[in-house]
Each structure stands twice: as C-alpha cells, then as structure tokens.
Amino acid sequence: MGPKGRRTGRRSPLLTGRGIAQLLALALVAEVATAATVLHPGAARPGEGSVFHLAKPYFPASTRFYTDPDNPAAQWVRGNAHDRRAAVIRKRIADQPQAAWFTDTDQGRVESQVRGVVRAARARGRLPVLVAYAIPQRDCGKHSSGGMADLSGYRDWIGGFARGIGASRAVVILEPDALAHLTCLKRRQQGQRYAALTHAGRELRKRAPHARIYYDSGNSRWLPAPVMAERLKRAGIDRYGDGIALNVSNFNATRDEVRYGLSVLRELRRPRLGAVIDTSRNGAGPTRDHRFCDPPGRRLGTPPTARTGIPGIDAYLWVKQPGQADGCAATAGLFVPGYAFGLTR
C-alpha cells in the first residue's frame, strides 16, 4: 500500500480523465440501476421504513484534488530526466493527484509534515488526500509492518496528525487494513484497535472539523459487507466518520467496489455516509489469481475525480501512489520505475 503491500485482496489515450470518468459513471449507473439510488434492505428495523436512500456524491463534480510536487514519481523524474521513461511517468503518474501517506512515528514531525501538505494544497486551491497509517501492529507484521508501539503512543500521534490539518479542508483515509486485518490480533488487541480507531475519529472530528474522514473498509474480495459494517460501527464510524474507503492499494474493478461499497453503506444505514474508491492501479482489474503484491500486467485506473455520477460514491482517488512497490518487486514503499512505466502501457 502507499508505502505498503495489500492483502487480498485503460484509459484510452484519446480520452481525457474527465471523459473517462463520465463514461465509467454512465456504465456503472446503468449496471447498478436502482441499487445506486434506493437500497432495499432485507428487513427494515422498526420505524426505519423499507427503503434506504443514498446521498448524492458529497464533493462538487468540479473538485480538484492536490498533486504533491514531491510525490515519489515526481522525485524520480527530477533525478532521472534523461531516462526514456521519464516523460511518460511524469505525465501519466507524477502530474496526477495522489494521496500523501504519513507513517513517521515522531508526533512532532508528522504534525509538521501534515501541516505542510495542507497549506500547500490550500494555496493552490486544491483538496489534499491524507492517509493516516501508524496504528500499532500495522499489517500484522508483514510487508508493511510498523506503526506506533502502543495505544498511548498512537493517541499522541493521531492528535499531532489532526492538529496538522487544523481548520483546513482535507480528505483523510484512516488506517488502511486496520479493520480488515482484525483477526490477526488477539482478543485484547482487537479491543485496543477498536479503541484506537474510535479515538482517531474523535480527535479528527474535534481538531480537524473540516476534514472528511473515511474509515478504510478493505475491498470487495475480503470480508462480507455485514461483517465489515459491524466492525466499522465498533470503530466509531456512526459518531465520527463521513464514509468508507475501498480497494486501497488493490486492483479490483471499480464496478465490484461500487457494488460492495453500496452494500456496506446499506448495512450501516447512515444516509450521510459515502464511499471513495482507490482506482490508482485497477485499470486492468485483478489478476486471475487475485495476486495482491506487485502483480504484472496491471494498468492505471480512472484518474482522480469527484465526478462519479453515482449516489453514495463520493470520489475515485489514487490512494496508492503508482509505482511504489508492495513488497515483492522491491521493498514496500520503494518507487520502481520499471513497474511504474508498466502501469502506463
């Protein structure tokens, strides 16, 4: 993912990013039909009626997301301007909006780093996407292991992260894999993780009131929607979240993530919640065996846009920074120009 790998887990050169998004939205709207506007739960709770209406996409269609000039692809291009691949990587990846990942375990540094990104985005009239990724026992000790040592340290860390955003606008992707990976933890540790995520949501709501908070919710091939919804509730999404993030660092087709996202939203039954989908590397869909770690033959997906045309789906984002290894092609988080170039083909 961003700096890590991901458990289970084309655009035409003749079309602009907006045109692609519009075509995809039309196809998805036709495919999900009334499910995208009115969801019929199997059994309504007393007093709640028999239908559940999804909200319109939260962000205006004209929303422009922030492109960090120091993203990994941009750094590589600056240092390798004469490489034959540089021009393509710059245009197709480095110049595209993508999330900024925050993993530094030093509270003071992460607060400063976050503040720097949101200020730069605000100066350019853009909306930044920030990934908070420092939860204790991150990635269950696998490719992207790390994070804070304990719950107390995490509380301090997320406080610094939230203060860095302050009164600025931002999209926050909260702790990729944290809920989907829950069963790798012992019972006491699971309780601590729920407490960490609940505290994170509370801190962000209090200290970063204009941030839009999306709890990571795995992907369509990981957990059944009712299971994920129950975990989200225990993590505080009802009280502090604005929606869910799907497909982070994975390769599943957008249509599958839309279906899954709508199912999770139906289970949550909170009309104000929406979903964002990581489309950074899903242009060719998953491999046949759904390989999650630097699979070959993948492609860039729909460029970041809020023009989804689907109620409940707030945006397509590049949460994973294309070209960064998952942990198989190279160390997790390392930019691999050959892999990045392959994504543009």
Short mmCIF file of C-alpha atoms in Angstrom, two decimals:
data_model
loop_
_atom_site.label_atom_id
_atom_site.label_comp_id
_atom_site.label_asym_id
_atom_site.label_seq_id
_atom_site.Cartn_x
_atom_site.Cartn_y
_atom_site.Cartn_z
CA MET A 1 0.00 0.00 0.00
CA GLY A 2 1.07 3.62 -0.21
CA PRO A 3 4.20 2.58 1.46
CA LYS A 4 2.87 -0.93 1.75
CA GLY A 5 1.52 -4.04 0.10
CA ARG A 6 -2.07 -5.15 0.28
CA ARG A 7 -3.73 -8.35 1.40
CA THR A 8 -6.44 -9.82 -0.78
CA GLY A 9 -7.14 -8.61 -1.73
CA ARG A 10 -7.23 1.75 -19.55
CA ARG A 11 -7.81 4.55 -20.09
CA SER A 12 -7.77 5.38 -23.83
CA PRO A 13 -5.18 7.91 -24.93
CA LEU A 14 -7.98 9.55 -26.94
CA LEU A 15 -9.98 10.44 -23.84
CA THR A 16 -9.35 12.97 -21.12
CA GLY A 17 -9.53 11.99 -17.47
CA ARG A 18 -12.94 13.70 -17.21
CA GLY A 19 -14.25 11.88 -20.26
CA ILE A 20 -13.18 8.53 -18.89
CA ALA A 21 -14.82 9.22 -15.57
CA GLN A 22 -18.06 10.21 -17.28
CA LEU A 23 -18.15 7.09 -19.42
CA LEU A 24 -17.38 4.87 -16.45
CA ALA A 25 -20.05 6.57 -14.37
CA LEU A 26 -22.66 6.03 -17.08
CA ALA A 27 -21.78 2.36 -17.35
CA LEU A 28 -21.86 1.85 -13.60
CA VAL A 29 -25.13 3.71 -13.17
CA ALA A 30 -26.72 1.50 -15.80
CA GLU A 31 -25.31 -1.62 -14.19
CA VAL A 32 -26.30 -0.97 -10.61
CA ALA A 33 -29.61 0.66 -11.66
CA THR A 34 -31.88 1.39 -8.73
CA ALA A 35 -29.38 -0.06 -6.27
CA ALA A 36 -27.35 3.10 -6.70
CA THR A 37 -30.18 5.34 -5.59
CA VAL A 38 -32.54 3.33 -3.41
CA LEU A 39 -31.40 0.28 -1.50
CA HIS A 40 -33.94 -2.18 -0.18
CA PRO A 41 -32.69 -3.88 2.98
CA GLY A 42 -33.71 -7.45 3.60
CA ALA A 43 -35.54 -6.48 6.76
CA ALA A 44 -36.05 -2.92 7.89
CA ARG A 45 -35.69 -2.04 11.55
CA PRO A 46 -38.84 -0.87 13.29
CA GLY A 47 -39.66 2.70 12.37
CA GLU A 48 -37.00 2.93 9.64
CA GLY A 49 -39.18 2.12 6.65
CA SER A 50 -38.42 -0.33 3.87
CA VAL A 51 -36.02 1.69 1.74
CA PHE A 52 -32.70 3.39 2.36
CA HIS A 53 -31.82 6.42 0.25
CA LEU A 54 -28.18 7.16 -0.54
CA ALA A 55 -26.89 10.70 -0.54
CA LYS A 56 -25.63 12.42 -3.66
CA PRO A 57 -21.82 12.41 -4.03
CA TYR A 58 -20.51 14.75 -1.35
CA PHE A 59 -17.93 16.69 -3.34
CA PRO A 60 -18.83 19.04 -6.20
CA ALA A 61 -18.03 17.44 -9.55
CA SER A 62 -15.58 20.29 -10.17
CA THR A 63 -13.45 19.38 -7.13
CA ARG A 64 -9.73 19.39 -7.91
CA PHE A 65 -7.53 17.18 -5.76
CA TYR A 66 -3.98 18.09 -4.77
CA THR A 67 -0.92 16.94 -6.67
CA ASP A 68 2.10 16.90 -4.35
CA PRO A 69 5.13 18.03 -6.37
CA ASP A 70 7.26 15.77 -4.16
CA ASN A 71 5.32 12.54 -4.72
CA PRO A 72 7.57 9.50 -5.36
CA ALA A 73 7.13 9.55 -9.14
CA ALA A 74 7.92 13.27 -9.31
CA GLN A 75 11.06 12.81 -7.24
CA TRP A 76 12.25 10.05 -9.54
CA VAL A 77 11.54 12.09 -12.68
CA ARG A 78 13.54 15.05 -11.36
CA GLY A 79 16.51 12.81 -10.70
CA ASN A 80 16.25 10.90 -13.99
CA ALA A 81 15.17 13.49 -16.54
CA HIS A 82 17.14 11.83 -19.34
CA ASP A 83 15.64 8.40 -18.80
CA ARG A 84 13.50 7.42 -21.80
CA ARG A 85 10.61 6.61 -19.44
CA ALA A 86 10.66 9.92 -17.58
CA ALA A 87 8.29 11.91 -19.81
CA VAL A 88 5.59 9.24 -19.71
CA ILE A 89 5.91 8.69 -15.96
CA ARG A 90 5.76 12.44 -15.37
CA LYS A 91 2.62 12.95 -17.46
CA ARG A 92 0.71 9.81 -16.51
CA ILE A 93 1.70 9.49 -12.84
CA ALA A 94 3.76 12.31 -11.32
CA ASP A 95 1.41 15.06 -12.52
CA GLN A 96 -1.71 13.30 -11.24
CA PRO A 97 -3.30 13.97 -7.82
CA GLN A 98 -2.49 11.22 -5.33
CA ALA A 99 -2.62 10.70 -1.60
CA ALA A 100 0.14 11.63 0.81
CA TRP A 101 0.95 8.85 3.29
CA PHE A 102 2.04 9.61 6.85
CA THR A 103 3.96 6.89 8.66
CA ASP A 104 6.64 8.73 10.64
CA THR A 105 6.27 7.69 14.27
CA ASP A 106 7.56 11.02 15.58
CA GLN A 107 4.50 13.03 16.57
CA GLY A 108 6.14 16.39 16.06
CA ARG A 109 7.45 15.54 12.60
CA VAL A 110 4.16 14.11 11.38
CA GLU A 111 2.28 17.19 12.59
CA SER A 112 4.70 19.38 10.65
CA GLN A 113 4.52 17.17 7.55
CA VAL A 114 0.72 17.19 7.50
CA ARG A 115 0.61 20.94 8.03
CA GLY A 116 2.99 21.45 5.13
CA VAL A 117 0.84 19.43 2.73
CA VAL A 118 -2.48 21.02 3.66
CA ARG A 119 -1.04 24.52 3.47
CA ALA A 120 0.45 23.87 0.04
CA ALA A 121 -2.87 22.41 -1.15
CA ARG A 122 -4.84 25.35 0.21
CA ALA A 123 -2.51 27.82 -1.50
CA ARG A 124 -3.26 26.13 -4.83
CA GLY A 125 -6.98 25.81 -4.24
CA ARG A 126 -6.80 22.02 -4.19
CA LEU A 127 -8.14 19.34 -1.84
CA PRO A 128 -5.46 17.09 -0.32
CA VAL A 129 -5.91 13.38 0.38
CA LEU A 130 -4.05 12.26 3.51
CA VAL A 131 -3.50 8.69 4.71
CA ALA A 132 -3.06 8.11 8.44
CA TYR A 133 -1.02 4.91 8.68
CA ALA A 134 0.61 4.33 12.04
CA ILE A 135 -1.71 2.09 14.03
CA PRO A 136 0.03 -0.35 16.40
CA GLN A 137 0.82 -3.77 14.88
CA ARG A 138 0.27 -2.41 11.41
CA ASP A 139 -0.06 -5.00 8.62
CA CYS A 140 0.17 -7.84 11.16
CA GLY A 141 3.97 -7.85 10.90
CA LYS A 142 4.04 -8.46 7.14
CA HIS A 143 5.38 -6.36 4.24
CA SER A 144 4.44 -3.02 5.79
CA SER A 145 4.82 -3.77 9.46
CA GLY A 146 5.41 -0.88 11.81
CA GLY A 147 3.31 1.80 13.40
CA MET A 148 3.25 3.08 16.95
CA ALA A 149 4.35 0.82 19.77
CA ASP A 150 1.17 1.08 21.83
CA LEU A 151 -2.25 2.69 22.15
CA SER A 152 -0.96 5.58 24.24
CA GLY A 153 1.62 6.47 21.62
CA TYR A 154 -0.97 6.23 18.87
CA ARG A 155 -3.29 8.62 20.68
CA ASP A 156 -0.49 11.19 20.78
CA TRP A 157 0.37 10.52 17.13
CA ILE A 158 -3.16 10.94 15.78
CA GLY A 159 -3.50 14.09 17.87
CA GLY A 160 -0.50 15.56 16.07
CA PHE A 161 -1.85 14.41 12.71
CA ALA A 162 -5.19 16.10 13.41
CA ARG A 163 -3.56 19.33 14.62
CA GLY A 164 -1.54 19.41 11.41
CA ILE A 165 -4.80 19.60 9.44
CA GLY A 166 -6.38 22.11 11.79
CA ALA A 167 -9.02 24.26 10.14
CA SER A 168 -8.02 23.25 6.60
CA ARG A 169 -10.08 21.08 4.29
CA ALA A 170 -8.80 17.59 3.63
CA VAL A 171 -9.79 14.02 2.86
CA VAL A 172 -8.46 11.53 5.43
CA ILE A 173 -8.13 7.82 4.70
CA LEU A 174 -8.00 6.29 8.16
CA GLU A 175 -5.65 3.35 8.72
CA PRO A 176 -5.70 1.05 5.68
CA ASP A 177 -6.24 -2.63 6.58
CA ALA A 178 -6.77 -1.92 10.28
CA LEU A 179 -10.30 -3.34 10.39
CA ALA A 180 -9.95 -5.96 7.67
CA HIS A 181 -6.87 -7.40 9.42
CA LEU A 182 -8.52 -7.52 12.83
CA THR A 183 -8.50 -11.31 13.19
CA CYS A 184 -4.70 -11.46 13.15
CA LEU A 185 -4.86 -9.91 16.63
CA LYS A 186 -5.65 -11.48 19.97
CA ARG A 187 -8.95 -10.57 21.62
CA ARG A 188 -7.42 -7.91 23.91
CA GLN A 189 -5.52 -6.42 20.99
CA GLN A 190 -8.71 -6.28 18.92
CA GLY A 191 -10.33 -4.23 21.66
CA GLN A 192 -7.34 -1.88 21.64
CA ARG A 193 -7.60 -1.46 17.89
CA TYR A 194 -11.26 -0.53 18.08
CA ALA A 195 -10.35 1.94 20.83
CA ALA A 196 -7.53 3.39 18.69
CA LEU A 197 -9.79 3.93 15.68
CA THR A 198 -12.58 5.39 17.79
CA HIS A 199 -10.13 7.78 19.40
CA ALA A 200 -8.72 8.70 15.98
CA GLY A 201 -12.16 9.54 14.65
CA ARG A 202 -12.93 11.61 17.73
CA GLU A 203 -9.65 13.54 17.53
CA LEU A 204 -10.05 14.27 13.85
CA ARG A 205 -13.63 15.44 14.31
CA LYS A 206 -12.57 17.71 17.17
CA ARG A 207 -9.26 19.12 15.91
CA ALA A 208 -9.83 18.97 12.12
CA PRO A 209 -13.51 19.89 11.78
CA HIS A 210 -13.35 20.45 8.03
CA ALA A 211 -11.68 17.13 7.23
CA ARG A 212 -13.72 14.40 5.58
CA ILE A 213 -12.96 11.12 7.38
CA TYR A 214 -13.13 7.80 5.50
CA TYR A 215 -12.55 4.62 7.51
CA ASP A 216 -10.69 2.02 5.46
CA SER A 217 -13.03 -0.90 4.76
CA GLY A 218 -10.95 -3.42 2.84
CA ASN A 219 -12.28 -4.43 -0.55
CA SER A 220 -14.92 -6.49 -2.28
CA ARG A 221 -12.98 -9.76 -2.01
CA TRP A 222 -12.07 -9.57 1.64
CA LEU A 223 -14.97 -9.58 4.13
CA PRO A 224 -18.77 -9.82 3.74
CA ALA A 225 -20.47 -6.45 3.92
CA PRO A 226 -22.33 -7.20 7.20
CA VAL A 227 -19.07 -8.18 8.91
CA MET A 228 -17.28 -5.05 7.77
CA ALA A 229 -20.22 -2.86 8.73
CA GLU A 230 -20.26 -4.28 12.25
CA ARG A 231 -16.54 -3.60 12.63
CA LEU A 232 -16.98 -0.06 11.35
CA LYS A 233 -19.68 0.59 13.91
CA ARG A 234 -17.47 -0.68 16.73
CA ALA A 235 -14.71 1.62 15.46
CA GLY A 236 -16.93 4.69 15.76
CA ILE A 237 -17.96 5.44 12.20
CA ASP A 238 -21.53 6.22 13.31
CA ARG A 239 -20.26 9.02 15.54
CA TYR A 240 -17.16 10.33 13.82
CA GLY A 241 -16.85 9.07 10.24
CA ASP A 242 -18.01 10.54 6.96
CA GLY A 243 -17.68 7.38 4.92
CA ILE A 244 -15.61 4.38 3.89
CA ALA A 245 -12.53 3.89 1.71
CA LEU A 246 -12.32 0.84 -0.56
CA ASN A 247 -9.77 -1.01 -2.68
CA VAL A 248 -6.80 0.85 -1.17
CA SER A 249 -3.64 -0.44 -2.87
CA ASN A 250 -5.62 -3.20 -4.55
CA PHE A 251 -6.59 -3.97 -8.14
CA ASN A 252 -10.28 -4.88 -8.06
CA ALA A 253 -12.53 -3.50 -10.79
CA THR A 254 -14.34 -0.29 -9.92
CA ARG A 255 -17.75 -1.84 -10.62
CA ASP A 256 -17.10 -4.54 -8.00
CA GLU A 257 -16.04 -1.97 -5.42
CA VAL A 258 -19.12 0.14 -6.15
CA ARG A 259 -21.37 -2.86 -5.51
CA TYR A 260 -19.52 -3.74 -2.33
CA GLY A 261 -19.43 -0.15 -1.10
CA LEU A 262 -23.17 0.25 -1.58
CA SER A 263 -23.72 -2.99 0.32
CA VAL A 264 -21.64 -1.78 3.27
CA LEU A 265 -23.45 1.57 3.27
CA ARG A 266 -26.78 -0.28 3.25
CA GLU A 267 -25.69 -2.27 6.31
CA LEU A 268 -24.57 0.90 8.10
CA ARG A 269 -27.89 2.65 7.34
CA ARG A 270 -26.47 6.15 7.72
CA PRO A 271 -27.58 8.22 4.69
CA ARG A 272 -24.90 10.85 5.29
CA LEU A 273 -22.05 8.35 4.74
CA GLY A 274 -20.36 7.95 1.37
CA ALA A 275 -17.53 5.94 -0.17
CA VAL A 276 -14.29 6.66 -2.01
CA ILE A 277 -12.59 4.06 -4.20
CA ASP A 278 -8.89 3.69 -4.96
CA THR A 279 -8.58 3.44 -8.74
CA SER A 280 -4.83 4.02 -8.92
CA ARG A 281 -3.91 0.60 -10.35
CA ASN A 282 -7.18 -1.11 -11.23
CA GLY A 283 -7.36 -0.23 -14.93
CA ALA A 284 -6.87 -3.87 -15.95
CA GLY A 285 -8.64 -5.33 -12.93
CA PRO A 286 -7.06 -8.05 -10.76
CA THR A 287 -5.02 -10.99 -11.97
CA ARG A 288 -6.83 -14.30 -12.33
CA ASP A 289 -5.45 -15.49 -9.00
CA HIS A 290 -6.02 -12.07 -7.39
CA ARG A 291 -2.36 -11.60 -6.57
CA PHE A 292 -2.03 -8.59 -4.29
CA CYS A 293 1.73 -7.96 -4.28
CA ASP A 294 3.14 -6.17 -7.34
CA PRO A 295 1.29 -8.32 -9.90
CA PRO A 296 2.44 -7.92 -13.51
CA GLY A 297 0.30 -6.55 -16.33
CA ARG A 298 -1.72 -4.07 -14.27
CA ARG A 299 -2.74 -0.63 -15.52
CA LEU A 300 -3.52 2.81 -14.16
CA GLY A 301 -7.21 3.28 -13.45
CA THR A 302 -9.61 6.22 -13.66
CA PRO A 303 -7.79 9.47 -12.80
CA PRO A 304 -8.85 11.08 -9.51
CA THR A 305 -12.23 12.74 -9.80
CA ALA A 306 -15.33 13.61 -7.81
CA ARG A 307 -17.41 13.22 -10.97
CA THR A 308 -18.71 9.71 -10.22
CA GLY A 309 -22.37 10.20 -11.07
CA ILE A 310 -23.34 7.53 -8.52
CA PRO A 311 -25.19 8.33 -5.28
CA GLY A 312 -23.15 7.16 -2.31
CA ILE A 313 -19.85 7.16 -4.24
CA ASP A 314 -18.07 10.41 -3.38
CA ALA A 315 -14.90 10.10 -5.45
CA TYR A 316 -12.40 7.93 -7.28
CA LEU A 317 -8.95 8.60 -5.80
CA TRP A 318 -5.38 7.49 -6.28
CA VAL A 319 -4.69 6.47 -2.70
CA LYS A 320 -1.84 4.14 -3.58
CA GLN A 321 0.99 6.10 -5.16
CA PRO A 322 1.51 4.31 -8.51
CA GLY A 323 4.98 2.90 -8.93
CA GLN A 324 5.61 2.24 -5.26
CA ALA A 325 6.32 -1.42 -4.56
CA ASP A 326 4.00 -3.53 -2.44
CA GLY A 327 6.94 -5.53 -1.11
CA CYS A 328 7.59 -8.10 -3.85
CA ALA A 329 9.11 -6.14 -6.76
CA ALA A 330 11.17 -4.26 -4.17
CA THR A 331 10.99 -3.20 -0.54
CA ALA A 332 7.50 -1.95 0.30
CA GLY A 333 7.26 1.76 -0.43
CA LEU A 334 10.22 1.95 -2.81
CA PHE A 335 9.49 3.60 -6.16
CA VAL A 336 10.21 1.17 -9.01
CA PRO A 337 10.39 3.00 -12.37
CA GLY A 338 10.02 -0.19 -14.40
CA TYR A 339 6.82 -1.13 -12.59
CA ALA A 340 5.53 2.45 -12.82
CA PHE A 341 6.20 2.55 -16.56
CA GLY A 342 4.39 -0.75 -16.98
CA LEU A 343 1.29 0.73 -15.37
CA THR A 344 1.14 3.38 -18.10
CA ARG A 345 1.18 0.92 -21.02
#
